[in-house]
Short mmCIF file of N, CA, C and O in Angstrom, two decimals:
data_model
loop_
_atom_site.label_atom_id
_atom_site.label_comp_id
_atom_site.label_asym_id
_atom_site.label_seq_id
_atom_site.Cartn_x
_atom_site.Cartn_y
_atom_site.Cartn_z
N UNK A 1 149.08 -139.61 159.64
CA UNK A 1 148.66 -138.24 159.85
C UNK A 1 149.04 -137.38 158.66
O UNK A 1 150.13 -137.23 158.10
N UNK A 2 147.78 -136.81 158.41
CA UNK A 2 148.57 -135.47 157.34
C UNK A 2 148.60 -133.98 158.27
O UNK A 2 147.72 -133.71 159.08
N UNK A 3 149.49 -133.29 158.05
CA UNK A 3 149.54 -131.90 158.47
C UNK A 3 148.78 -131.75 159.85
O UNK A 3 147.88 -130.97 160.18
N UNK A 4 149.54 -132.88 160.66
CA UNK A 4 149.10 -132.98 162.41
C UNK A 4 147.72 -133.58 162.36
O UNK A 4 147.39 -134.08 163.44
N UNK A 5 147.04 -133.64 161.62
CA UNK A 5 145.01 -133.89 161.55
C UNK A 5 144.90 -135.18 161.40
O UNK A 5 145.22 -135.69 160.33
N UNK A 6 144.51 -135.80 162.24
CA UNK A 6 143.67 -137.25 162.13
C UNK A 6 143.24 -137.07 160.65
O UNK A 6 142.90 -135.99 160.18
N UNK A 7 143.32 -138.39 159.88
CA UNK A 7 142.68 -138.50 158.84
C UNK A 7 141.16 -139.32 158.72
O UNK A 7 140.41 -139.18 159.69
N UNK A 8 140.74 -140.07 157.73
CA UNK A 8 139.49 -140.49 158.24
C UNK A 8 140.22 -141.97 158.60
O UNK A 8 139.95 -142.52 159.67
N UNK A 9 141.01 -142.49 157.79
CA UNK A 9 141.51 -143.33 157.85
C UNK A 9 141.91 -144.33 159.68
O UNK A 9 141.71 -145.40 160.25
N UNK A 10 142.56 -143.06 159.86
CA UNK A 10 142.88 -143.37 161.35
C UNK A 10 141.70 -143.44 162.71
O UNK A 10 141.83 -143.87 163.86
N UNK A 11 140.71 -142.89 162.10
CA UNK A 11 139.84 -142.64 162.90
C UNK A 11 139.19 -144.44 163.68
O UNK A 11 139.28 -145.62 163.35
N UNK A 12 138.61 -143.68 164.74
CA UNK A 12 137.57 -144.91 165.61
C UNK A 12 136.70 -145.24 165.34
O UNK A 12 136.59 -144.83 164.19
N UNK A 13 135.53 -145.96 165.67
CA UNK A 13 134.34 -145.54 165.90
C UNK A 13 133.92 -145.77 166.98
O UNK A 13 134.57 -146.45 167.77
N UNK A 14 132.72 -145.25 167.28
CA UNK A 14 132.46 -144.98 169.04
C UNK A 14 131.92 -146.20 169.52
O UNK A 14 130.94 -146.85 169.17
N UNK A 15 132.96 -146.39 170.58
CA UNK A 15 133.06 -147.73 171.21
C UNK A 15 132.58 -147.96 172.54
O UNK A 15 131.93 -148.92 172.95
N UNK A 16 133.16 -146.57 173.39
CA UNK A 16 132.69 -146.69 174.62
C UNK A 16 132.39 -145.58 175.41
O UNK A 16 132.80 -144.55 174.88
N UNK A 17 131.73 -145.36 176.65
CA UNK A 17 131.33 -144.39 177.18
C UNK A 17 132.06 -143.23 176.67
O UNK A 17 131.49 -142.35 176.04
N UNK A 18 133.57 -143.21 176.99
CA UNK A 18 134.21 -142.08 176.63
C UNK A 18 134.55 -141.87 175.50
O UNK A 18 135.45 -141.03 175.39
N UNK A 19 134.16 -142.32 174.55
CA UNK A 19 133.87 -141.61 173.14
C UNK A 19 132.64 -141.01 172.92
O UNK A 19 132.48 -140.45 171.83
N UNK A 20 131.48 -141.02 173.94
CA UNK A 20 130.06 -140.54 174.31
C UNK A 20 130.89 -139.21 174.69
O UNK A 20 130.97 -138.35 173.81
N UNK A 21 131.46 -138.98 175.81
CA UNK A 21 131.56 -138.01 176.52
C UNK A 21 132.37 -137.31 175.71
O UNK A 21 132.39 -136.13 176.06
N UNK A 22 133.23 -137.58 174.50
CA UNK A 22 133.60 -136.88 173.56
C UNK A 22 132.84 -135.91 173.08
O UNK A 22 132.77 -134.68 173.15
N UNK A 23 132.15 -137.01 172.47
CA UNK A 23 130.99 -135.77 171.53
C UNK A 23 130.32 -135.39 171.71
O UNK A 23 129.89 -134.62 170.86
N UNK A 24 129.58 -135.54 172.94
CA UNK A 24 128.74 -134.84 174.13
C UNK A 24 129.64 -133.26 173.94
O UNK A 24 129.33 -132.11 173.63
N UNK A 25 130.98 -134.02 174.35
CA UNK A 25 131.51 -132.36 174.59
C UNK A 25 131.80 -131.48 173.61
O UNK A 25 131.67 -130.26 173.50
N UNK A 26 132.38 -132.65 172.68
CA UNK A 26 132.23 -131.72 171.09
C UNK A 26 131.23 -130.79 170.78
O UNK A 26 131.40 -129.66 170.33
N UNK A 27 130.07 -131.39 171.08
CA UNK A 27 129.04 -130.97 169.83
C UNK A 27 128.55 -129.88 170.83
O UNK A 27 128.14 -128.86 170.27
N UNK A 28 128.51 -129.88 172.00
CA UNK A 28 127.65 -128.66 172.50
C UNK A 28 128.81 -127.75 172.89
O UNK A 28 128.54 -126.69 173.46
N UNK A 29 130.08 -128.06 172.62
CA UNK A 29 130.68 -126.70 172.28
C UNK A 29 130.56 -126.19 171.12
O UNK A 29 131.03 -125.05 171.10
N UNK A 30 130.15 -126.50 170.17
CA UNK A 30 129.89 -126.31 169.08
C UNK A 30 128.64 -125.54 168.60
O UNK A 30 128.75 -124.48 167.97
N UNK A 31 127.12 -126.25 168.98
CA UNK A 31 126.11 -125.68 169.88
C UNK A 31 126.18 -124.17 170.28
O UNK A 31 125.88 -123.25 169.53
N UNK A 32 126.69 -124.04 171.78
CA UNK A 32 127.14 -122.99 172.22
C UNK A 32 127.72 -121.55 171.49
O UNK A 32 127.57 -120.34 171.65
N UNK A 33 128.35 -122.33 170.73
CA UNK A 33 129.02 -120.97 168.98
C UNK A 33 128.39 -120.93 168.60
O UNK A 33 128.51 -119.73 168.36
N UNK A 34 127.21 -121.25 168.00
CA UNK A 34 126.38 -121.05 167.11
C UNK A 34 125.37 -120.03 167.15
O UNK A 34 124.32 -120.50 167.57
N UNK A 35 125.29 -118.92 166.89
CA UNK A 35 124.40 -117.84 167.10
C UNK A 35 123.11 -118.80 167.07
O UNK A 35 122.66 -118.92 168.20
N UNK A 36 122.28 -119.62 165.97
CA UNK A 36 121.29 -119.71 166.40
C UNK A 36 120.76 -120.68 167.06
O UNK A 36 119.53 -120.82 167.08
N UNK A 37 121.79 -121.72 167.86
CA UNK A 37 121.28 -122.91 168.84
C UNK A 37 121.54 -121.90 170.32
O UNK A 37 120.93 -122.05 171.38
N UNK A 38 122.33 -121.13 170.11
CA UNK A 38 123.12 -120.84 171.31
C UNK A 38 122.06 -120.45 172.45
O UNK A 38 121.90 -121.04 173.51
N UNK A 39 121.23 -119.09 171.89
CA UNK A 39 120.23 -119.02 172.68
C UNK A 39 119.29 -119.83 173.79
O UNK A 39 118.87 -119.47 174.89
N UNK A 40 119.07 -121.49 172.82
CA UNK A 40 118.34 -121.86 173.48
C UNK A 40 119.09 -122.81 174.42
O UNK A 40 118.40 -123.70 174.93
N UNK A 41 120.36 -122.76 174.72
CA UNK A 41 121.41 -123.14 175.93
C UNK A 41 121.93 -122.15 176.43
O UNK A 41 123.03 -122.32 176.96
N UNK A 42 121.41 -120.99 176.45
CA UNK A 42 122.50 -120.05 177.21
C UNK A 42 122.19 -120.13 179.17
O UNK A 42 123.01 -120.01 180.08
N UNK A 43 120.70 -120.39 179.24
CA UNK A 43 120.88 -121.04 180.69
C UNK A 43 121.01 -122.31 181.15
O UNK A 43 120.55 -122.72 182.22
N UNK A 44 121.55 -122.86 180.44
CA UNK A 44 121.85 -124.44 180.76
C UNK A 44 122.90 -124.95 181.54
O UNK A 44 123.97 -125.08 180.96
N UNK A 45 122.86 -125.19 182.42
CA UNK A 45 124.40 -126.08 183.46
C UNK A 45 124.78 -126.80 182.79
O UNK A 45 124.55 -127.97 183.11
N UNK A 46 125.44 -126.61 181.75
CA UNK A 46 126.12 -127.61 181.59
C UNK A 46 126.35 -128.95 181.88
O UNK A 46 125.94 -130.02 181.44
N UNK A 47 127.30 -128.51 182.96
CA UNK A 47 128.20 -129.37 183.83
C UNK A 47 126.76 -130.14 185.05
O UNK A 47 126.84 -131.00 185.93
N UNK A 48 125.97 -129.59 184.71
CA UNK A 48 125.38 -130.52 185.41
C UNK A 48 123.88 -131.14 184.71
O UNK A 48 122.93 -131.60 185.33
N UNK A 49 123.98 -131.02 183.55
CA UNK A 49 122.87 -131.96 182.61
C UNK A 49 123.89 -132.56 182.08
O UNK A 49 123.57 -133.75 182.08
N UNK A 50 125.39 -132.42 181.42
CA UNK A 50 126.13 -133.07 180.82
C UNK A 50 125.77 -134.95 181.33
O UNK A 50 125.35 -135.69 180.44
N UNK A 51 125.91 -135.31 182.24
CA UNK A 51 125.68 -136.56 182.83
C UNK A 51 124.39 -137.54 182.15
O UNK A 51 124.26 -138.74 181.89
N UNK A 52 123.46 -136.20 182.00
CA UNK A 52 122.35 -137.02 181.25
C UNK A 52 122.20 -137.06 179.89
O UNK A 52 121.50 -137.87 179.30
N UNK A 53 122.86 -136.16 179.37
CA UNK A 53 122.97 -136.28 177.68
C UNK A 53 124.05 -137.49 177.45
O UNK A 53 123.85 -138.14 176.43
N UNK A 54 125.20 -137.92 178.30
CA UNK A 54 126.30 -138.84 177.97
C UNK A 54 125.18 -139.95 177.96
O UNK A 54 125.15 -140.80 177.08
N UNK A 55 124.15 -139.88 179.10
CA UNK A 55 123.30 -141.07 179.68
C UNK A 55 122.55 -141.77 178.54
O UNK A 55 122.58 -142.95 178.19
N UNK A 56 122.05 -141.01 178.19
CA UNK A 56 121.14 -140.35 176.95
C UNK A 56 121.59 -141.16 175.85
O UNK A 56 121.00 -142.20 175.56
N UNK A 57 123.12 -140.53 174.89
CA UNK A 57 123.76 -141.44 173.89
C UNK A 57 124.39 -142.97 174.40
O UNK A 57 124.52 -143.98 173.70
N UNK A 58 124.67 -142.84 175.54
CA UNK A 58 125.52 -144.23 176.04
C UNK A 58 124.00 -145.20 175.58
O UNK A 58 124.06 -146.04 174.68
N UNK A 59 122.83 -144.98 176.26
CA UNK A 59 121.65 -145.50 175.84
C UNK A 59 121.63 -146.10 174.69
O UNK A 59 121.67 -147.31 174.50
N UNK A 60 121.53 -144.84 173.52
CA UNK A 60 120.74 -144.88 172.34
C UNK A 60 122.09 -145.73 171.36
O UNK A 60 121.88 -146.28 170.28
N UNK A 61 123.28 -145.67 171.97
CA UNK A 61 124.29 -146.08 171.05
C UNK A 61 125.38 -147.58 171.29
O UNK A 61 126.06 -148.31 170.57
N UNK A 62 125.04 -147.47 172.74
CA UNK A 62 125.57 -148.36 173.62
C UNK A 62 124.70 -149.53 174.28
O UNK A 62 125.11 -150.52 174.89
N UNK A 63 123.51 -149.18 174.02
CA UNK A 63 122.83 -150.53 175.01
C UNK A 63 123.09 -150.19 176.43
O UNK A 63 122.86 -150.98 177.34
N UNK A 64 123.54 -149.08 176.59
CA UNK A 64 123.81 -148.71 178.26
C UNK A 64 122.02 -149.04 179.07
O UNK A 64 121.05 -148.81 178.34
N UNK A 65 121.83 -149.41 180.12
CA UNK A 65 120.45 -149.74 180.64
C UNK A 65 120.10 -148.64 181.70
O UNK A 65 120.86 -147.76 182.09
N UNK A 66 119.66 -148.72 181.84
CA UNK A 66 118.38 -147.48 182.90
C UNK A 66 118.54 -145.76 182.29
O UNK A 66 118.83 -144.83 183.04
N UNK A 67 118.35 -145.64 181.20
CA UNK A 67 117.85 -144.37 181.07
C UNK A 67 115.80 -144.81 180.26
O UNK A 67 115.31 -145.50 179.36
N UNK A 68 115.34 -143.86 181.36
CA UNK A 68 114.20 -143.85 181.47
C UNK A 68 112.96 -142.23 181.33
O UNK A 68 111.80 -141.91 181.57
N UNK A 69 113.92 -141.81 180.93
CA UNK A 69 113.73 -140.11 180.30
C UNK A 69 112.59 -139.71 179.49
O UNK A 69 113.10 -139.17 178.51
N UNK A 70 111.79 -139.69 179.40
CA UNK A 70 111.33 -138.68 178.23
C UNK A 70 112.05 -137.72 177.50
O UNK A 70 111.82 -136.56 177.83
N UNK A 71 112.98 -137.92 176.46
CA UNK A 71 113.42 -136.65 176.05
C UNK A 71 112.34 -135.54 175.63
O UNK A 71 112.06 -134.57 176.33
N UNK A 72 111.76 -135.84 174.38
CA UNK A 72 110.81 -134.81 173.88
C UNK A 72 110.21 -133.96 174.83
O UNK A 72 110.31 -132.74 174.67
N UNK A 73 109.48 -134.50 175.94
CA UNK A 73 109.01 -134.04 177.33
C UNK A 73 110.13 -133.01 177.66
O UNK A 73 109.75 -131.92 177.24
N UNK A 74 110.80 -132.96 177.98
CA UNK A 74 112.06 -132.27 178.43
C UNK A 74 112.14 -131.49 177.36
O UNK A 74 113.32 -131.15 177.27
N UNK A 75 111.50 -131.00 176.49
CA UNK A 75 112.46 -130.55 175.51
C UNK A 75 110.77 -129.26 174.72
O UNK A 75 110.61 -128.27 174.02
N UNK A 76 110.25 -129.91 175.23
CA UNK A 76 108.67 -129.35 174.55
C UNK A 76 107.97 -127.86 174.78
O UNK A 76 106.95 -127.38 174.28
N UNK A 77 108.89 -127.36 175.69
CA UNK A 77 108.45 -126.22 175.99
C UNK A 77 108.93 -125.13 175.56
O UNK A 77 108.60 -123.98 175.85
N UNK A 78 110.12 -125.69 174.53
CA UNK A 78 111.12 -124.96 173.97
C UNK A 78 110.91 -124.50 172.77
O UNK A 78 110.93 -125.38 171.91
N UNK A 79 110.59 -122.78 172.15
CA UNK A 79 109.75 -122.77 170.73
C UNK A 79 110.86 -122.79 169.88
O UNK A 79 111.48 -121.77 169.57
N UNK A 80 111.08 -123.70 169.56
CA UNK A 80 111.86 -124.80 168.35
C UNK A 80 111.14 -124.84 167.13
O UNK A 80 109.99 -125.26 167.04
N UNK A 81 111.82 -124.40 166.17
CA UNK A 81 111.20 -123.96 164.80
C UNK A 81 112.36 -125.36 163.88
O UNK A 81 113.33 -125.98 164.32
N UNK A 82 111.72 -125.42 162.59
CA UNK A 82 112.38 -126.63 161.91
C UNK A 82 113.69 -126.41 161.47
O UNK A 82 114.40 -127.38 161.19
N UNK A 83 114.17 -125.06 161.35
CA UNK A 83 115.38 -124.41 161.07
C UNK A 83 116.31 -124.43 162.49
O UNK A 83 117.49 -124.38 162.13
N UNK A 84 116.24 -124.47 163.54
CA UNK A 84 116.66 -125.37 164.50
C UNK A 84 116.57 -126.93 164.60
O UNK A 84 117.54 -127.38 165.20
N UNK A 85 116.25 -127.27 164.45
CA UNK A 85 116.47 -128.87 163.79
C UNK A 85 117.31 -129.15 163.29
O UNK A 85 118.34 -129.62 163.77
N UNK A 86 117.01 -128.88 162.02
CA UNK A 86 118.37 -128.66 160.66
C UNK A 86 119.33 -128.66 161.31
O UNK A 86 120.04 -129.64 161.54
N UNK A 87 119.51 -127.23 161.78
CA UNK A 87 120.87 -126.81 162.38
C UNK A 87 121.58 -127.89 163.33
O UNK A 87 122.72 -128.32 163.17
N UNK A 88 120.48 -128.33 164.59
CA UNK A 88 121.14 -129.38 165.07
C UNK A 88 121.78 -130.49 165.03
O UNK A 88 122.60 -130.97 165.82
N UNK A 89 121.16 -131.04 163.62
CA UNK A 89 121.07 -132.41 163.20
C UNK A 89 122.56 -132.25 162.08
O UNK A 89 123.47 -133.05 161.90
N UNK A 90 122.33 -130.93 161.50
CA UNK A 90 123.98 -130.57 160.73
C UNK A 90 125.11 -130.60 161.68
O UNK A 90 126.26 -130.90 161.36
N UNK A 91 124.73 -130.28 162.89
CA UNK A 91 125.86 -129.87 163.70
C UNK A 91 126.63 -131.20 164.37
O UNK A 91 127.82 -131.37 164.60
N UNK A 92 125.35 -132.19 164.61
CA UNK A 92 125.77 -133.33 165.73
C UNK A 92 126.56 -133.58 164.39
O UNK A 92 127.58 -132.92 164.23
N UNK A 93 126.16 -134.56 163.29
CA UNK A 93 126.70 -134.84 162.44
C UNK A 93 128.02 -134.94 161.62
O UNK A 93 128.70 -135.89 161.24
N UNK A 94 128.11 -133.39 161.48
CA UNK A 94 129.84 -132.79 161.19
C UNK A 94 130.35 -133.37 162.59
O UNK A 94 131.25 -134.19 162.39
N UNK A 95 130.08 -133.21 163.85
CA UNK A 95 130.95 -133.88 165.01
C UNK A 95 131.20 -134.72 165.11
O UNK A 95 132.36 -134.85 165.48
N UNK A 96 130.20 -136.28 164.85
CA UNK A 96 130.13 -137.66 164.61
C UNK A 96 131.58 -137.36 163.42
O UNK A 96 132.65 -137.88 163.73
N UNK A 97 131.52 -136.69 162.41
CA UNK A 97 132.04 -136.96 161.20
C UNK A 97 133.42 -136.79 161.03
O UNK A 97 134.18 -137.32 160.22
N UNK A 98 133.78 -135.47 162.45
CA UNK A 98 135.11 -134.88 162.80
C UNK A 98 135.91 -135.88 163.35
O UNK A 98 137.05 -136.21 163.01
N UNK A 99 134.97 -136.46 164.51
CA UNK A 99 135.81 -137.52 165.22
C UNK A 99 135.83 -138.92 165.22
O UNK A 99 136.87 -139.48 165.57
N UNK A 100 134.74 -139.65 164.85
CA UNK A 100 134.32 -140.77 164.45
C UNK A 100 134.04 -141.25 163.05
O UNK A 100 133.52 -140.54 162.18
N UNK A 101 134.46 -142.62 162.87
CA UNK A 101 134.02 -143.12 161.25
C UNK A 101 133.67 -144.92 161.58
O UNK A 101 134.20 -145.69 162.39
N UNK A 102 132.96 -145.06 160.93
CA UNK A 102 132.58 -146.48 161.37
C UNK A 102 130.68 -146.74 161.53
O UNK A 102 129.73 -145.96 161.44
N UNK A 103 130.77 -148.13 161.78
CA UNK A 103 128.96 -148.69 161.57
C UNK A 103 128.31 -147.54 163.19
O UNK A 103 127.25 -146.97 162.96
N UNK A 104 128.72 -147.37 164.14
CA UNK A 104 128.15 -146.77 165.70
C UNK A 104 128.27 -145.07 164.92
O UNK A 104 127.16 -144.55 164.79
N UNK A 105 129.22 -144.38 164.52
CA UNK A 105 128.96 -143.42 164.18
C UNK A 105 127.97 -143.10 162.84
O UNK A 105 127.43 -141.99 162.92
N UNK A 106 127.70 -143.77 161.82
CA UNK A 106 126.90 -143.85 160.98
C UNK A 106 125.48 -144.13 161.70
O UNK A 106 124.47 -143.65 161.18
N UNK A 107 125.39 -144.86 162.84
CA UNK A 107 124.06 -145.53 163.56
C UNK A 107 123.58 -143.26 164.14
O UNK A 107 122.59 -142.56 163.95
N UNK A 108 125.05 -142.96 164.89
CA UNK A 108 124.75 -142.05 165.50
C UNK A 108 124.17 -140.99 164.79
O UNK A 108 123.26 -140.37 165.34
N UNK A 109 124.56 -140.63 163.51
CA UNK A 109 123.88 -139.71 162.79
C UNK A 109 122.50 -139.72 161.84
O UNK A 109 121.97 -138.80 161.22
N UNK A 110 122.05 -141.39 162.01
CA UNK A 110 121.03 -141.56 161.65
C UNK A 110 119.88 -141.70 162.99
O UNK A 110 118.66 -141.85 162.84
N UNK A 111 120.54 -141.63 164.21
CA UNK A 111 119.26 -141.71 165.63
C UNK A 111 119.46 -140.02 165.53
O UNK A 111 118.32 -139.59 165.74
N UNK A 112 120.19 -139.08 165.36
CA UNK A 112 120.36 -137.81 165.44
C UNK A 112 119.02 -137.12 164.74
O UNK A 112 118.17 -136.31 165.11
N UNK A 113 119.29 -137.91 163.45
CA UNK A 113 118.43 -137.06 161.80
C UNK A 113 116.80 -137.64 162.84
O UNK A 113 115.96 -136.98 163.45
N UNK A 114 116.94 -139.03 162.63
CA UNK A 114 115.30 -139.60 163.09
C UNK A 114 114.93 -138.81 164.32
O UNK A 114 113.82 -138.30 164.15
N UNK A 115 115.59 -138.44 165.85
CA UNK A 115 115.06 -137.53 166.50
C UNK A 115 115.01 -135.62 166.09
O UNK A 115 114.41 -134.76 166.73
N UNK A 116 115.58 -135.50 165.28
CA UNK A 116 115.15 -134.07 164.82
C UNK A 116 114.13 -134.34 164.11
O UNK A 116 113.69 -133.21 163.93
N UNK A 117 113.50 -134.97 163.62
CA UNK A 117 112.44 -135.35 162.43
C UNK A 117 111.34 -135.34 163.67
O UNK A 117 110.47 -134.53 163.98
N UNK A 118 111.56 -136.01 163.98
CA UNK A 118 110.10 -136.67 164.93
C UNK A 118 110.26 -135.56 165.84
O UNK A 118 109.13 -135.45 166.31
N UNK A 119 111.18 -134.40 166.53
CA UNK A 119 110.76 -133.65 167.90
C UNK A 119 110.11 -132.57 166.53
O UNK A 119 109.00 -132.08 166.73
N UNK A 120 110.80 -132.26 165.22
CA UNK A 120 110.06 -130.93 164.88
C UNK A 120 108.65 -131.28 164.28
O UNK A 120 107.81 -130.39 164.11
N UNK A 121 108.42 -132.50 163.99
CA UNK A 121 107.04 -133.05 164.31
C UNK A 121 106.06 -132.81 165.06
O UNK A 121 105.02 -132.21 164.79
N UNK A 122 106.43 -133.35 166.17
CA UNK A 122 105.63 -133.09 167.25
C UNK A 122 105.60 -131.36 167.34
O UNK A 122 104.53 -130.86 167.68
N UNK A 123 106.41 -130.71 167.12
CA UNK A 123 106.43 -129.58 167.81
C UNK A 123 105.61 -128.62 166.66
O UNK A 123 105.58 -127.40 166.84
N UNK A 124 105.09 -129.09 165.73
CA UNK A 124 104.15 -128.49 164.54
C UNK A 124 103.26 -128.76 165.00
O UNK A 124 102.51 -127.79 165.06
N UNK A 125 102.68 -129.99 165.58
CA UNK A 125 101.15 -130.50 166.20
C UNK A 125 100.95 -129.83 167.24
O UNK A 125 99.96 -129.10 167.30
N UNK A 126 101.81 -129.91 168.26
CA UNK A 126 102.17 -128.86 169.56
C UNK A 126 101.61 -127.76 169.18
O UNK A 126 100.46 -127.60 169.59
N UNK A 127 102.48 -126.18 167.90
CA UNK A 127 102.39 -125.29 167.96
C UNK A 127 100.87 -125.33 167.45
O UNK A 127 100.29 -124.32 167.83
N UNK A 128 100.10 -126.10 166.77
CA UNK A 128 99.14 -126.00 166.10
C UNK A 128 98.04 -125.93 167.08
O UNK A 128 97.01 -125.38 166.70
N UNK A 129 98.10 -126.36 168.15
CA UNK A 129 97.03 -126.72 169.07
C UNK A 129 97.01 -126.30 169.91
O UNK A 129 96.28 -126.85 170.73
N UNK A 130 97.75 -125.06 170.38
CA UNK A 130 98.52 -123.75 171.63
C UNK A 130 97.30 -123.05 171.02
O UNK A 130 97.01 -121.91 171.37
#
């Protein structure tokens, strides 16, 4: 340890559910501060979508089985500009980067970047055709 702070050195990488539910919780507290993500969670339960976002990464990072979601669907009605993207994809990232180091956290910030790419995609074809 230097000056109380995990170094990178010491760090994990995300191994199991509850290192999901870490950065689940990390990052959308993080989210939440952010003047310009914040908005588009300010009516969100939390505490009760939290279950499906853990669901969600345990999935995409874990091989966890039965998530059967549409994210984008879920997510499409939301006017999401590419500067929200960015922002998101900076944000998960620094969190992966705060608490995790290793091949699963490197995996995590590259399924992060590839779904901000592809939802602000879609959501240019989307706005184009409204």
């Amino acid at each position: 340890m230097e000056n109380g702070n995990t170094t990178k050195s010491e760090m994990n990488d995300i191994q199991k559910k509850e290192d999901i539910t870490l950065l689940v919780e990390t990052f959308y507290h993080a989210v939440f501060a952010d003047e310009l993500l914040a908005p588009f969670f300010k009516d969100l339960d939390f505490e009760h979508h939290k279950p499906r976002m853990i669901h969600f990464w345990s999935f995409v990072l874990l091989d966890e089985a039965g998530y059967t979601t549409n994210v984008f669907d879920k997510h499409a009605h939301m006017a999401l500009k590419d500067e929200h993207f960015t922002r998101w994809v900076e944000t998960f990232c620094a969190t992966v980067d705060k608490l995790f180091e290793g091949p699963k956290a490197e995996d995590a910030k590259l399924r992060a970047k590839t779904l901000g790419y592809t939802f602000a995609s879609k959501m240019k074809i989307i706005n184009r055709t409204s």
